Structure formats: C-alpha cells, structure tokens
C-alpha cells in the first residue's frame, strides 16, 4: 500500500512558446502510515507535485499510482484527500456540519455514520461540536482552516495531503492540528504536508523531500535534512551552525529546541543540563 | 495620533469582540499587535480607520472622532490599511495603474501622481513589476503592490493586518524589510501578526486576548514578564531557548531576543 511516483515530468502548456517544465524526472514513494514533509521554495514544484497525487494533473511522462491504481482514476478520489493552500476558499456550506459532511456525503455515506464521521473529524482537531450549526464564514481564520481540514478528514482517506496547513494558525490550533496528524499517521493514514514552516514539522515528520526548481534534490530523515543544510532551515539550526563555525563542538544534526538546549548546556558545561 | 478610550465592540450577532480597550499610539511609533486567532486584533485595527465603529467608548485619529461620518474621508486618508489577502483589493490592469488608483481618486495633478507612484514603487523595490498584471504576481509581490498602493496616498500611518501570515520565509523577510523602510521614513506603523519574531525590533508590543489588551510594553519586557503561551502565541524560538538556558544557570547578561544576541552571549561565556 503506497503512492508511487515514477520518473514523473510535467510541463505546463506543452508545445507552445510558454512551455515550462514544472517537474523533472521525479521518483518517490509514500508508504502507508508515513508522515512526509515536502519542502522547497515557492515555484519549486511542490504544489504541482501534490496535484499529481490525486490525479488533478496527469504527468507529461512517467506515472503515479495509488495502491497500484493509476492516480487519475476515479477510484483514487476517495483514497487521497487533498487540502489546498487557501482552504477557506473551499468552504461553502451554510453550516459547519454541512461543510464537513459534504465530502463523505458525496462518497455515499449516510446518517448515522455520516454524523459520526463529522463529529470524529471535528473532535480530532479539537473543535467543539457546538460549532456544527453555525456558518463557517462567521469563524475566525484559524477555525475556518481547521473546519476545511475536518472536511478532508471526515472522508477518512488513506492518504491526506495538506498544502501549507499551518500558515495563519495560532499556537493552540497548530498544536491540535499537528497532534491530530500524528495520531492519524500512527493509525495507518499517510500524511503528506507541503510546507515552508519546516521548524514546526521536522519533529513530527518521518521523512523529508526537498524540491528545487522541479527536481527532487533531497530525500531522508529530518536529522539528515538538517545536516544537508537546506535553504529553508529552522533558525535554531542556523544558530547551531554558527556555533560550530566558531569552534563549539555541537552536533550538526540537532534540530528542535530541546536538542539545541542539551547541546549548548553540554558544551558550556552547565549543571542544569542534567536536571532538565 | 490615534487615541482609543474604553472601546467596546459587539459583532452584529451580539458577541463581544472588544472589551474596554484603551490605547494611545504616538506619531512615528512602530507598534506590533499580537494575539491568537479571534482575540480581537483585526477588530481593533479596523476601528483605527473607521471600518468599524465603536459600540461604546471612542476612537479618534488626529483628534477626529471616528463616530462622526464627516470625518471618515480625512481619517481614511491618514490611516491606510493592507490586508492578509491583497487579491480582493486589486483594481488596475497593471501594477502601475493599480498603485495610481488611490492618488488619482484624490484628484492630484498627473505629474504628482507619477511622482507618488514612482516613490512608492522604489520604497517597496518593485519598479520592475510596473507593467505586469497584479494577478500574475507571487504572494509576496502582491503584498508589496498592495502596500505601494496604500503608500502612494501618503498616509501618516499604515496598518498591516497579518500581511505576512501566508508568505514563504523569503517573501516574508522582503515584506518585513519594506515595512521597516516605511517606518524609517517617518510613517507610523502598526503591524498585526502572530509571529513574535516580527516584534523583536518594534518600539512596542501589544498582546490581545479575548478582546482585551493583556500586555503593552517594550517587546523585551513583554517576553520577560508574560506567559505568552497562555495567550495562544508562541515566543520567538531564541527567546524560549534563552529562557531555558537561564534556568539551567547560563548567565547571559540579558534575555536574548535574536539569534545574534544569543550567539554573542554564548561566545562571551567561553
């Protein structure tokens, strides 16, 4: 059970003077239950790549399969749930319930299962059931985003793909979203997050893919990613790198604040290192 | 320049959005307003250019009270606002036309309009985009065009309402650089964000929670004296690390706000 991307190249406007290659010979696989981070600068092809995972775009050459089925097939739609970058633009229901229920309803789910799916999705994201009857448009920006994500979760897809889900979320919402995604992945749902907010995601992701101008330039664990010194590196890693360059013997694969803390206390010989 | 007293605001459905807010903003200040989603920050700044009017209390800009409709044109000319999603604000076919729209509406002579458009494009570093369609631009470029459009009206104060929240790190740095340049040029700047890293060099940091102001001080003091996690906002990562190190017996001479400060402190201890 996996998504397999094999030697995929994608060109916008092929055969015209405007032809641009957005993806070039990309091969990667996303396994069942895996938590994957796709990072890269704007225009690196991240969004184009994820549009291939549920068949919204078809490769110019190469192929994408989901559990062995071609990704543009109709059956794949229920397997891969995708949330795009401006999820509040995806909201349309008169009530939060209607909005979250739309996806699973469309896949043929009826009450009482439908209701259960909606409630479970809201609960997982830490949203109160009390918001079901209200209009999604009256919610705050962060809540709107979570409701849109709930709409994807409620269909219970095997693969969840989220484009920049953290932007605009405050710390509380961010934590509930990240823990919901971790829970899903531990239960066997694959989670693919596209983001440049790398610092929040390195501690939860199992694998990182880095795209640069349409090519896959790195694939590995978060620790390997940090050692690779990618362009979008969390500030903590810049600090660690600076410390190394000034002769402090700190690890080069430390990421996250706790790692940084224990490394700095260790090299400075602070006693607190043991207590904390 | 902006004076807010005992401001209370209820949404049309009756929910309380702002509760007894007092705030005085002086000319030339660089003020950051932070708070979790729904804490009232957007409602507060929308009172500063009369997009919202108080349910109780009052707001005045340059001594003009926002509840008097006849003052609205002057107030809105003095206080410009840039929003999170600039798309909805674009009017012109080209970047240049879009920026010229505001000053044209003020009925200025065309030579002056050209001056203002050039000046704001230079400040934002977007002269190269002049003939492009605003809709064809990246998120960061759009924010800069929207900002230039506001700047061309020569406001005394510009409010940035979460303009950086949808941007990638590089565009965010560029937009923040532009905001600092605008402030350095003497304009009062109010920057609404929930990333406190963006507040470290502000004159003042205001924290909102449940419609009230819960902190209003120099950023360094706010970081030292308040539990910001309780208000749903994350400390800048360097501040958290610096606090953790201080608890472990690290004797840096102050709370470090940035990577550079922390680095300096660590090197001095060696």
Short mmCIF file of C-alpha atoms in Angstrom, two decimals:
data_model
loop_
_atom_site.label_atom_id
_atom_site.label_comp_id
_atom_site.label_asym_id
_atom_site.label_seq_id
_atom_site.Cartn_x
_atom_site.Cartn_y
_atom_site.Cartn_z
CA UNK A 1 0.00 0.00 0.00
CA UNK A 2 1.72 3.16 -1.16
CA UNK A 3 1.74 6.08 -3.52
CA UNK A 4 4.39 5.52 -6.17
CA UNK A 5 5.66 8.41 -8.26
CA UNK A 6 7.84 7.06 -11.06
CA UNK A 7 10.02 9.29 -13.20
CA UNK A 8 7.37 11.99 -13.46
CA UNK A 9 7.93 15.01 -15.66
CA UNK A 10 5.28 17.66 -16.03
CA UNK A 11 5.19 20.56 -18.47
CA UNK A 12 2.69 23.39 -18.43
CA UNK A 13 1.46 24.48 -21.86
CA UNK A 14 3.43 21.83 -23.79
CA UNK A 15 4.17 22.60 -27.43
CA UNK A 16 3.60 26.34 -27.04
CA UNK A 17 6.14 29.13 -26.62
CA UNK A 18 5.00 29.30 -22.97
CA UNK A 19 6.05 25.73 -22.25
CA UNK A 20 7.60 25.42 -18.77
CA UNK A 21 8.86 22.29 -17.11
CA UNK A 22 7.43 22.25 -13.59
CA UNK A 23 8.61 18.77 -12.58
CA UNK A 24 11.58 16.90 -13.96
CA UNK A 25 12.09 13.15 -13.54
CA UNK A 26 10.67 12.86 -10.01
CA UNK A 27 10.59 9.42 -8.39
CA UNK A 28 9.47 8.86 -4.83
CA UNK A 29 7.18 6.68 -2.78
CA UNK A 30 4.94 7.43 0.16
CA UNK A 31 4.22 4.42 2.35
CA UNK A 32 1.17 3.55 4.37
CA UNK A 33 1.11 5.43 7.66
CA UNK A 34 4.12 7.53 6.80
CA UNK A 35 4.34 11.20 7.81
CA UNK A 36 6.08 13.04 5.00
CA UNK A 37 7.14 16.66 4.69
CA UNK A 38 7.65 18.17 1.24
CA UNK A 39 9.64 21.37 1.39
CA UNK A 40 11.08 23.75 -1.18
CA UNK A 41 10.94 27.40 -2.18
CA UNK A 42 8.00 28.98 -3.96
CA UNK A 43 7.96 27.79 -7.55
CA UNK A 44 9.95 24.64 -6.76
CA UNK A 45 7.08 22.42 -7.93
CA UNK A 46 5.59 21.38 -4.56
CA UNK A 47 2.03 22.28 -5.45
CA UNK A 48 2.34 20.80 -8.93
CA UNK A 49 3.62 17.56 -7.41
CA UNK A 50 0.76 17.13 -4.97
CA UNK A 51 -1.79 17.78 -7.71
CA UNK A 52 -0.45 14.59 -9.26
CA UNK A 53 -1.11 12.54 -6.15
CA UNK A 54 -4.88 12.60 -6.61
CA UNK A 55 -4.88 12.85 -10.36
CA UNK A 56 -5.77 16.54 -10.67
CA UNK A 57 -2.81 16.76 -13.02
CA UNK A 58 -1.54 13.94 -15.24
CA UNK A 59 2.18 13.63 -15.82
CA UNK A 60 3.55 14.58 -19.23
CA UNK A 61 5.68 11.46 -18.87
CA UNK A 62 6.17 8.88 -16.12
CA UNK A 63 3.40 7.60 -13.88
CA UNK A 64 1.74 7.97 -10.50
CA UNK A 65 -0.08 5.08 -8.84
CA UNK A 66 -2.02 4.90 -5.60
CA UNK A 67 -2.18 1.38 -4.14
CA UNK A 68 -1.40 0.11 -7.61
CA UNK A 69 -4.16 2.09 -9.37
CA UNK A 70 -3.38 4.96 -11.75
CA UNK A 71 -3.81 8.21 -9.79
CA UNK A 72 -6.13 9.87 -12.31
CA UNK A 73 -8.67 7.06 -11.97
CA UNK A 74 -11.98 7.80 -10.29
CA UNK A 75 -11.42 5.26 -7.51
CA UNK A 76 -8.44 7.21 -6.24
CA UNK A 77 -10.51 10.27 -5.30
CA UNK A 78 -11.78 8.59 -2.13
CA UNK A 79 -8.32 7.35 -1.20
CA UNK A 80 -6.45 10.64 -1.38
CA UNK A 81 -7.83 13.71 0.37
CA UNK A 82 -6.20 16.99 -0.61
CA UNK A 83 -6.42 20.34 1.07
CA UNK A 84 -5.12 23.30 -0.87
CA UNK A 85 -3.36 26.37 0.34
CA UNK A 86 -6.30 28.67 0.85
CA UNK A 87 -8.78 26.27 2.44
CA UNK A 88 -11.22 28.99 3.45
CA UNK A 89 -11.88 29.37 -0.27
CA UNK A 90 -13.00 25.74 -0.23
CA UNK A 91 -15.72 26.44 2.35
CA UNK A 92 -19.24 26.85 1.05
CA UNK A 93 -21.72 25.17 3.41
CA UNK A 94 -24.46 27.05 5.22
CA UNK A 95 -23.34 25.38 8.43
CA UNK A 96 -20.09 23.84 9.61
CA UNK A 97 -21.80 20.44 9.65
CA UNK A 98 -22.92 20.74 6.04
CA UNK A 99 -19.44 21.74 5.01
CA UNK A 100 -17.60 18.93 6.79
CA UNK A 101 -20.22 16.37 5.71
CA UNK A 102 -20.02 17.30 2.03
CA UNK A 103 -17.06 15.07 1.13
CA UNK A 104 -18.14 11.85 2.87
CA UNK A 105 -21.76 12.51 1.80
CA UNK A 106 -20.56 12.65 -1.78
CA UNK A 107 -18.84 9.32 -1.37
CA UNK A 108 -22.22 7.87 -0.43
CA UNK A 109 -22.07 7.93 3.35
CA UNK A 110 -25.46 8.46 5.09
CA UNK A 111 -26.55 9.08 8.68
CA UNK A 112 -25.84 7.93 11.32
CA UNK A 113 -22.33 7.06 10.00
CA UNK A 114 -22.07 10.44 8.31
CA UNK A 115 -22.77 12.23 11.56
CA UNK A 116 -20.20 10.13 13.35
CA UNK A 117 -17.54 10.85 10.73
CA UNK A 118 -18.18 14.59 11.02
CA UNK A 119 -18.09 14.57 14.80
CA UNK A 120 -14.95 12.44 14.93
CA UNK A 121 -13.16 14.76 12.50
CA UNK A 122 -14.07 17.88 14.50
CA UNK A 123 -13.12 16.23 17.76
CA UNK A 124 -9.77 15.08 16.46
CA UNK A 125 -8.90 18.69 15.60
CA UNK A 126 -10.00 19.94 18.99
CA UNK A 127 -13.05 21.78 17.61
CA UNK A 128 -16.19 21.87 19.71
CA UNK A 129 -19.30 20.07 18.40
CA UNK A 130 -21.10 23.28 19.29
CA UNK A 131 -19.91 24.90 16.06
CA UNK A 132 -21.84 22.40 13.87
CA UNK A 133 -24.94 24.57 13.39
CA UNK A 134 -23.13 27.87 12.79
CA UNK A 135 -21.99 29.34 9.49
CA UNK A 136 -18.35 28.56 8.67
CA UNK A 137 -17.98 32.13 7.43
CA UNK A 138 -18.52 33.53 10.90
CA UNK A 139 -15.47 31.68 12.26
CA UNK A 140 -12.01 33.11 12.80
CA UNK A 141 -9.35 32.50 10.15
CA UNK A 142 -7.71 29.67 12.10
CA UNK A 143 -11.01 27.94 12.82
CA UNK A 144 -12.04 28.17 9.16
CA UNK A 145 -8.82 26.44 8.23
CA UNK A 146 -9.43 23.66 10.75
CA UNK A 147 -13.01 23.20 9.54
CA UNK A 148 -11.73 22.83 5.98
CA UNK A 149 -9.23 20.23 7.21
CA UNK A 150 -12.02 18.45 9.11
CA UNK A 151 -13.84 18.23 5.78
CA UNK A 152 -10.92 16.26 4.38
CA UNK A 153 -10.53 14.05 7.47
CA UNK A 154 -14.24 13.23 7.58
CA UNK A 155 -13.95 11.25 4.34
CA UNK A 156 -11.33 9.12 6.11
CA UNK A 157 -8.99 8.92 3.15
CA UNK A 158 -5.98 6.58 3.26
CA UNK A 159 -3.71 9.45 2.24
CA UNK A 160 -4.08 13.02 3.42
CA UNK A 161 -2.25 15.74 1.52
CA UNK A 162 -2.18 19.24 3.03
CA UNK A 163 -0.69 22.30 1.33
CA UNK A 164 0.64 24.83 3.89
CA UNK A 165 -1.85 23.84 6.59
CA UNK A 166 -0.07 25.78 9.36
CA UNK A 167 0.01 29.27 7.90
CA UNK A 168 -2.30 31.57 9.78
CA UNK A 169 -2.82 29.20 12.72
CA UNK A 170 -2.08 30.33 16.25
CA UNK A 171 -0.07 28.13 18.58
CA UNK A 172 -3.07 26.33 20.09
CA UNK A 173 -4.60 25.45 16.72
CA UNK A 174 -1.19 24.48 15.41
CA UNK A 175 -0.66 22.03 18.23
CA UNK A 176 -4.08 20.42 17.83
CA UNK A 177 -3.56 20.03 14.10
CA UNK A 178 -0.08 18.52 14.47
CA UNK A 179 -1.20 16.06 17.13
CA UNK A 180 -4.25 15.07 15.05
CA UNK A 181 -1.97 14.38 12.08
CA UNK A 182 0.43 12.35 14.22
CA UNK A 183 -2.45 10.31 15.57
CA UNK A 184 -3.75 9.63 12.06
CA UNK A 185 -0.35 8.53 10.85
CA UNK A 186 0.11 6.23 13.84
CA UNK A 187 -3.23 4.63 12.95
CA UNK A 188 -2.07 3.94 9.41
CA UNK A 189 -3.17 7.00 7.42
CA UNK A 190 -0.36 8.50 5.36
CA UNK A 191 0.11 12.21 5.92
CA UNK A 192 1.82 14.41 3.34
CA UNK A 193 2.38 18.01 4.34
CA UNK A 194 3.73 20.64 1.99
CA UNK A 195 5.17 23.50 3.98
CA UNK A 196 7.93 26.01 4.35
CA UNK A 197 7.25 26.18 8.10
CA UNK A 198 9.83 23.47 8.42
CA UNK A 199 10.67 24.14 12.07
CA UNK A 200 7.22 23.04 13.25
CA UNK A 201 7.21 19.90 11.17
CA UNK A 202 10.70 18.42 11.48
CA UNK A 203 9.93 17.00 14.89
CA UNK A 204 6.82 15.15 13.68
CA UNK A 205 7.73 14.12 10.12
CA UNK A 206 9.43 10.79 9.43
CA UNK A 207 10.74 11.68 6.02
CA UNK A 208 11.52 14.90 4.19
CA UNK A 209 11.56 15.53 0.45
CA UNK A 210 13.16 18.73 -0.81
CA UNK A 211 12.30 20.08 -4.25
CA UNK A 212 14.33 22.63 -6.12
CA UNK A 213 13.24 24.03 -9.48
CA UNK A 214 11.18 20.96 -10.29
CA UNK A 215 13.71 18.34 -9.23
CA UNK A 216 13.88 16.18 -6.13
CA UNK A 217 17.20 17.19 -4.58
CA UNK A 218 16.96 15.51 -1.20
CA UNK A 219 15.11 12.67 0.46
CA UNK A 220 15.86 11.47 4.00
CA UNK A 221 15.08 11.72 7.71
CA UNK A 222 14.66 15.10 9.46
CA UNK A 223 18.13 14.74 11.04
CA UNK A 224 19.69 14.09 7.64
CA UNK A 225 17.75 17.03 6.23
CA UNK A 226 19.22 19.39 8.78
CA UNK A 227 22.75 18.09 8.13
CA UNK A 228 22.14 18.70 4.42
CA UNK A 229 21.90 22.48 5.23
CA UNK A 230 18.86 23.18 3.10
CA UNK A 231 17.91 26.74 2.18
CA UNK A 232 14.83 26.79 4.43
CA UNK A 233 16.42 25.75 7.68
CA UNK A 234 14.88 26.48 11.07
CA UNK A 235 16.53 29.40 12.88
CA UNK A 236 17.75 27.02 15.60
CA UNK A 237 19.88 25.21 13.03
CA UNK A 238 21.42 28.45 11.86
CA UNK A 239 22.39 29.08 15.47
CA UNK A 240 23.92 25.60 15.80
CA UNK A 241 25.77 26.03 12.54
CA UNK A 242 27.17 29.38 13.64
CA UNK A 243 28.27 27.82 16.92
CA UNK A 244 30.08 25.05 15.07
CA UNK A 245 31.80 27.52 12.81
CA UNK A 246 33.04 29.32 15.93
CA UNK A 247 34.58 26.14 17.24
CA UNK A 248 31.86 24.83 19.56
CA UNK A 249 31.57 21.07 19.31
CA UNK A 250 27.77 20.86 18.94
CA UNK A 251 26.11 18.13 16.89
CA UNK A 252 25.33 19.07 13.30
CA UNK A 253 22.08 17.13 13.12
CA UNK A 254 20.42 18.70 16.16
CA UNK A 255 17.03 20.17 15.47
CA UNK A 256 14.25 21.40 17.66
CA UNK A 257 14.68 23.49 20.73
CA UNK A 258 15.29 20.60 23.14
CA UNK A 259 18.21 19.27 21.11
CA UNK A 260 19.70 22.74 20.89
CA UNK A 261 19.27 23.24 24.62
CA UNK A 262 21.00 20.00 25.58
CA UNK A 263 23.82 20.59 23.11
CA UNK A 264 24.51 24.13 24.34
CA UNK A 265 24.36 23.18 28.02
CA UNK A 266 26.68 20.26 27.29
CA UNK A 267 29.38 22.29 25.55
CA UNK A 268 29.14 25.08 28.11
CA UNK A 269 29.26 22.55 30.97
CA UNK A 270 26.11 23.89 32.61
CA UNK A 271 24.79 21.83 35.50
CA UNK A 272 21.19 22.37 34.51
CA UNK A 273 21.73 20.05 31.59
CA UNK A 274 21.24 17.05 33.84
CA UNK A 275 18.22 18.32 35.77
CA UNK A 276 16.26 19.40 32.72
CA UNK B 1 -2.05 60.25 16.62
CA UNK B 2 -4.57 57.50 17.44
CA UNK B 3 -6.46 57.62 20.68
CA UNK B 4 -8.73 54.79 21.84
CA UNK B 5 -10.70 55.03 25.07
CA UNK B 6 -12.87 52.44 26.76
CA UNK B 7 -13.62 50.88 23.40
CA UNK B 8 -16.22 48.14 23.38
CA UNK B 9 -17.39 46.44 20.24
CA UNK B 10 -20.06 43.82 19.67
CA UNK B 11 -20.33 41.87 16.42
CA UNK B 12 -23.70 42.24 14.65
CA UNK B 13 -24.74 38.91 16.23
CA UNK B 14 -24.08 40.36 19.69
CA UNK B 15 -20.80 38.57 20.53
CA UNK B 16 -18.35 40.76 22.38
CA UNK B 17 -15.25 41.31 20.22
CA UNK B 18 -13.51 44.12 22.13
CA UNK B 19 -13.89 44.97 25.78
CA UNK B 20 -12.71 48.20 27.46
CA UNK B 21 -9.69 48.74 25.24
CA UNK B 22 -7.53 51.80 25.96
CA UNK B 23 -4.66 52.50 23.61
CA UNK B 24 -2.75 55.60 22.63
CA UNK B 25 -0.46 55.45 19.62
CA UNK B 26 2.02 58.26 19.09
CA UNK B 27 3.27 59.65 15.79
CA UNK B 28 6.14 57.66 14.26
CA UNK B 29 5.73 54.61 16.51
CA UNK B 30 6.32 51.05 15.30
CA UNK B 31 3.75 49.02 17.17
CA UNK B 32 3.14 45.30 16.90
CA UNK B 33 -0.21 43.82 17.92
CA UNK B 34 -0.25 40.07 18.53
CA UNK B 35 -2.78 37.55 19.81
CA UNK B 36 -4.35 34.22 18.96
CA UNK B 37 -6.95 33.84 16.17
CA UNK B 38 -10.14 35.53 17.31
CA UNK B 39 -8.50 37.59 20.07
CA UNK B 40 -9.81 40.84 18.61
CA UNK B 41 -6.70 42.22 16.89
CA UNK B 42 -8.34 42.64 13.49
CA UNK B 43 -11.44 44.21 15.02
CA UNK B 44 -9.23 46.62 16.95
CA UNK B 45 -7.26 47.86 13.95
CA UNK B 46 -10.42 48.16 11.85
CA UNK B 47 -11.53 50.81 14.35
CA UNK B 48 -8.42 52.84 13.60
CA UNK B 49 -9.57 53.81 10.11
CA UNK B 50 -13.30 53.78 10.77
CA UNK B 51 -14.00 50.48 9.01
CA UNK B 52 -15.70 49.53 12.27
CA UNK B 53 -17.32 51.94 14.69
CA UNK B 54 -17.37 51.52 18.48
CA UNK B 55 -20.42 50.09 20.22
CA UNK B 56 -19.26 52.06 23.28
CA UNK B 57 -16.30 54.33 24.01
CA UNK B 58 -14.49 56.32 21.35
CA UNK B 59 -11.69 56.28 18.82
CA UNK B 60 -10.06 59.38 17.42
CA UNK B 61 -7.44 59.88 14.73
CA UNK B 62 -5.57 63.21 14.77
CA UNK B 63 -8.29 64.45 17.10
CA UNK B 64 -11.09 63.47 14.69
CA UNK B 65 -13.67 61.19 16.24
CA UNK B 66 -14.50 58.13 14.06
CA UNK B 67 -18.15 58.11 15.07
CA UNK B 68 -18.72 61.29 13.06
CA UNK B 69 -19.18 60.28 9.46
CA UNK B 70 -17.99 63.60 8.06
CA UNK B 71 -14.51 62.80 9.36
CA UNK B 72 -14.20 59.46 7.59
CA UNK B 73 -12.51 60.70 4.41
CA UNK B 74 -9.81 62.50 6.43
CA UNK B 75 -9.35 59.56 8.79
CA UNK B 76 -9.02 57.04 5.98
CA UNK B 77 -6.56 59.24 4.19
CA UNK B 78 -4.44 59.49 7.34
CA UNK B 79 -4.58 55.78 8.14
CA UNK B 80 -4.08 53.26 5.32
CA UNK B 81 -4.55 49.54 5.70
CA UNK B 82 -3.03 46.48 3.98
CA UNK B 83 -4.86 43.17 4.37
CA UNK B 84 -3.91 39.49 4.56
CA UNK B 85 -5.33 38.72 1.13
CA UNK B 86 -4.41 41.51 -1.25
CA UNK B 87 -6.23 39.89 -4.19
CA UNK B 88 -9.52 41.40 -3.21
CA UNK B 89 -8.02 44.90 -3.30
CA UNK B 90 -6.63 44.94 -6.82
CA UNK B 91 -8.36 47.13 -9.37
CA UNK B 92 -5.83 48.08 -12.04
CA UNK B 93 -4.83 46.08 -15.11
CA UNK B 94 -1.17 46.76 -14.41
CA UNK B 95 0.77 47.25 -11.20
CA UNK B 96 1.36 50.89 -12.07
CA UNK B 97 -2.31 51.59 -12.71
CA UNK B 98 -3.26 49.84 -9.53
CA UNK B 99 -0.92 51.96 -7.43
CA UNK B 100 -2.04 55.14 -9.20
CA UNK B 101 -5.71 54.47 -8.42
CA UNK B 102 -5.63 55.96 -4.92
CA UNK B 103 -3.83 59.23 -5.73
CA UNK B 104 -5.97 59.63 -8.89
CA UNK B 105 -9.04 59.48 -6.71
CA UNK B 106 -7.64 62.26 -4.57
CA UNK B 107 -7.73 64.42 -7.71
CA UNK B 108 -4.00 65.16 -7.72
CA UNK B 109 -2.28 66.56 -10.82
CA UNK B 110 -0.86 63.81 -13.03
CA UNK B 111 2.78 64.86 -12.54
CA UNK B 112 2.29 64.47 -8.76
CA UNK B 113 0.59 61.10 -9.26
CA UNK B 114 3.58 59.89 -11.24
CA UNK B 115 5.94 61.07 -8.50
CA UNK B 116 3.95 59.26 -5.82
CA UNK B 117 3.71 56.03 -7.82
CA UNK B 118 7.47 56.06 -8.52
CA UNK B 119 8.29 56.89 -4.92
CA UNK B 120 6.17 54.05 -3.51
CA UNK B 121 7.45 51.51 -6.05
CA UNK B 122 11.03 52.45 -5.14
CA UNK B 123 10.36 52.12 -1.40
CA UNK B 124 8.90 48.66 -1.96
CA UNK B 125 11.55 47.65 -4.50
CA UNK B 126 9.00 46.71 -7.17
CA UNK B 127 9.81 49.12 -10.02
CA UNK B 128 10.49 46.09 -12.23
CA UNK B 129 6.87 44.93 -11.92
CA UNK B 130 5.41 48.19 -13.26
CA UNK B 131 3.71 46.82 -16.40
CA UNK B 132 2.71 43.38 -15.09
CA UNK B 133 -0.80 42.40 -14.08
CA UNK B 134 -1.13 42.33 -10.28
CA UNK B 135 -2.92 39.00 -10.52
CA UNK B 136 0.04 37.31 -12.18
CA UNK B 137 2.35 38.00 -9.22
CA UNK B 138 3.51 35.81 -6.34
CA UNK B 139 2.04 36.24 -2.85
CA UNK B 140 4.91 38.38 -1.59
CA UNK B 141 4.92 40.59 -4.69
CA UNK B 142 1.16 41.09 -4.36
CA UNK B 143 1.58 42.23 -0.76
CA UNK B 144 4.22 44.72 -1.88
CA UNK B 145 1.99 46.08 -4.65
CA UNK B 146 -0.93 46.42 -2.23
CA UNK B 147 1.38 48.22 0.21
CA UNK B 148 2.67 50.54 -2.52
CA UNK B 149 -0.94 51.41 -3.37
CA UNK B 150 -1.54 52.46 0.23
CA UNK B 151 1.77 54.30 0.46
CA UNK B 152 1.03 56.34 -2.67
CA UNK B 153 -1.78 58.02 -0.74
CA UNK B 154 0.90 59.37 1.65
CA UNK B 155 -0.81 58.17 4.81
CA UNK B 156 0.57 59.21 8.18
CA UNK B 157 0.01 55.71 9.47
CA UNK B 158 -0.10 52.29 7.78
CA UNK B 159 -1.74 49.24 9.36
CA UNK B 160 -0.53 45.83 8.20
CA UNK B 161 -3.15 43.23 9.12
CA UNK B 162 -1.46 39.81 9.09
CA UNK B 163 0.18 40.55 5.77
CA UNK B 164 2.97 38.04 6.39
CA UNK B 165 0.93 35.06 7.50
CA UNK B 166 0.51 33.49 4.05
CA UNK B 167 4.04 34.18 2.80
CA UNK B 168 7.07 31.91 2.49
CA UNK B 169 10.13 32.81 4.61
CA UNK B 170 11.92 34.68 1.83
CA UNK B 171 8.94 36.83 0.79
CA UNK B 172 8.19 37.41 4.46
CA UNK B 173 11.67 38.84 5.03
CA UNK B 174 11.25 41.09 2.00
CA UNK B 175 7.87 42.38 3.12
CA UNK B 176 9.19 42.93 6.66
CA UNK B 177 12.14 44.84 5.20
CA UNK B 178 9.71 47.07 3.31
CA UNK B 179 7.68 47.64 6.48
CA UNK B 180 10.85 48.73 8.31
CA UNK B 181 11.78 51.11 5.50
CA UNK B 182 8.33 52.66 5.62
CA UNK B 183 8.70 53.17 9.36
CA UNK B 184 12.21 54.58 8.93
CA UNK B 185 10.71 57.15 6.53
CA UNK B 186 8.71 58.58 9.45
CA UNK B 187 5.38 56.80 8.94
CA UNK B 188 3.60 55.37 11.96
CA UNK B 189 3.42 51.59 11.52
CA UNK B 190 1.00 49.17 13.16
CA UNK B 191 1.82 45.55 12.36
CA UNK B 192 -0.65 42.82 13.31
CA UNK B 193 0.86 39.34 13.42
CA UNK B 194 1.01 36.21 15.49
CA UNK B 195 4.69 35.66 14.87
CA UNK B 196 6.52 37.33 17.68
CA UNK B 197 9.88 37.10 15.87
CA UNK B 198 8.48 40.00 13.87
CA UNK B 199 8.12 42.07 17.03
CA UNK B 200 11.67 41.95 18.35
CA UNK B 201 12.66 45.30 16.85
CA UNK B 202 9.33 47.07 17.37
CA UNK B 203 9.02 50.08 19.72
CA UNK B 204 6.13 48.47 21.47
CA UNK B 205 4.35 45.13 21.66
CA UNK B 206 0.65 44.90 22.47
CA UNK B 207 -0.82 41.47 23.27
CA UNK B 208 -4.56 40.83 22.96
CA UNK B 209 -6.63 38.03 24.38
CA UNK B 210 -10.43 37.66 24.46
CA UNK B 211 -10.99 41.21 23.25
CA UNK B 212 -8.75 42.86 25.84
CA UNK B 213 -5.24 44.23 25.90
CA UNK B 214 -3.29 41.99 28.29
CA UNK B 215 0.20 43.40 27.76
CA UNK B 216 1.56 46.67 26.33
CA UNK B 217 5.28 47.31 26.76
CA UNK B 218 8.72 47.08 25.13
CA UNK B 219 8.95 43.68 23.42
CA UNK B 220 11.78 42.59 25.74
CA UNK B 221 9.70 43.37 28.83
CA UNK B 222 6.65 41.60 27.44
CA UNK B 223 8.77 38.49 26.74
CA UNK B 224 10.22 38.56 30.24
CA UNK B 225 7.10 39.21 32.24
CA UNK B 226 4.29 37.39 30.49
CA UNK B 227 3.33 33.80 29.90
CA UNK B 228 2.50 34.19 26.23
CA UNK B 229 1.72 30.52 25.62
CA UNK B 230 -1.28 31.11 27.87
CA UNK B 231 -2.48 33.68 25.34
CA UNK B 232 -2.06 31.23 22.48
CA UNK B 233 1.07 32.76 20.98
CA UNK B 234 4.48 31.32 20.59
CA UNK B 235 7.56 33.08 21.95
CA UNK B 236 10.29 33.65 19.37
CA UNK B 237 12.32 30.45 19.45
CA UNK B 238 15.50 32.29 20.52
CA UNK B 239 13.69 33.83 23.49
CA UNK B 240 12.45 30.40 24.62
CA UNK B 241 15.92 28.93 24.27
CA UNK B 242 17.45 31.87 26.12
CA UNK B 243 14.93 31.40 28.96
CA UNK B 244 15.65 27.67 29.17
CA UNK B 245 19.39 28.36 29.31
CA UNK B 246 18.93 30.98 32.02
CA UNK B 247 17.08 28.41 34.17
CA UNK B 248 19.95 25.98 33.65
CA UNK B 249 22.38 28.51 35.12
CA UNK B 250 23.51 30.27 31.94
CA UNK B 251 24.48 33.79 32.94
CA UNK B 252 23.84 35.72 29.76
CA UNK B 253 23.61 39.38 30.63
CA UNK B 254 20.06 39.73 29.35
CA UNK B 255 17.24 37.88 27.70
CA UNK B 256 18.39 37.29 24.14
CA UNK B 257 15.76 38.19 21.54
CA UNK B 258 17.57 37.13 18.39
CA UNK B 259 19.99 34.52 17.19
CA UNK B 260 22.73 37.16 17.00
CA UNK B 261 22.24 38.20 20.64
CA UNK B 262 22.25 34.63 21.89
CA UNK B 263 25.31 33.77 19.84
CA UNK B 264 27.17 36.76 21.25
CA UNK B 265 26.26 35.77 24.83
CA UNK B 266 27.34 32.17 24.37
CA UNK B 267 30.66 33.21 22.82
CA UNK B 268 31.39 35.57 25.71
CA UNK B 269 30.98 32.75 28.22
CA UNK B 270 33.54 30.50 26.65
#
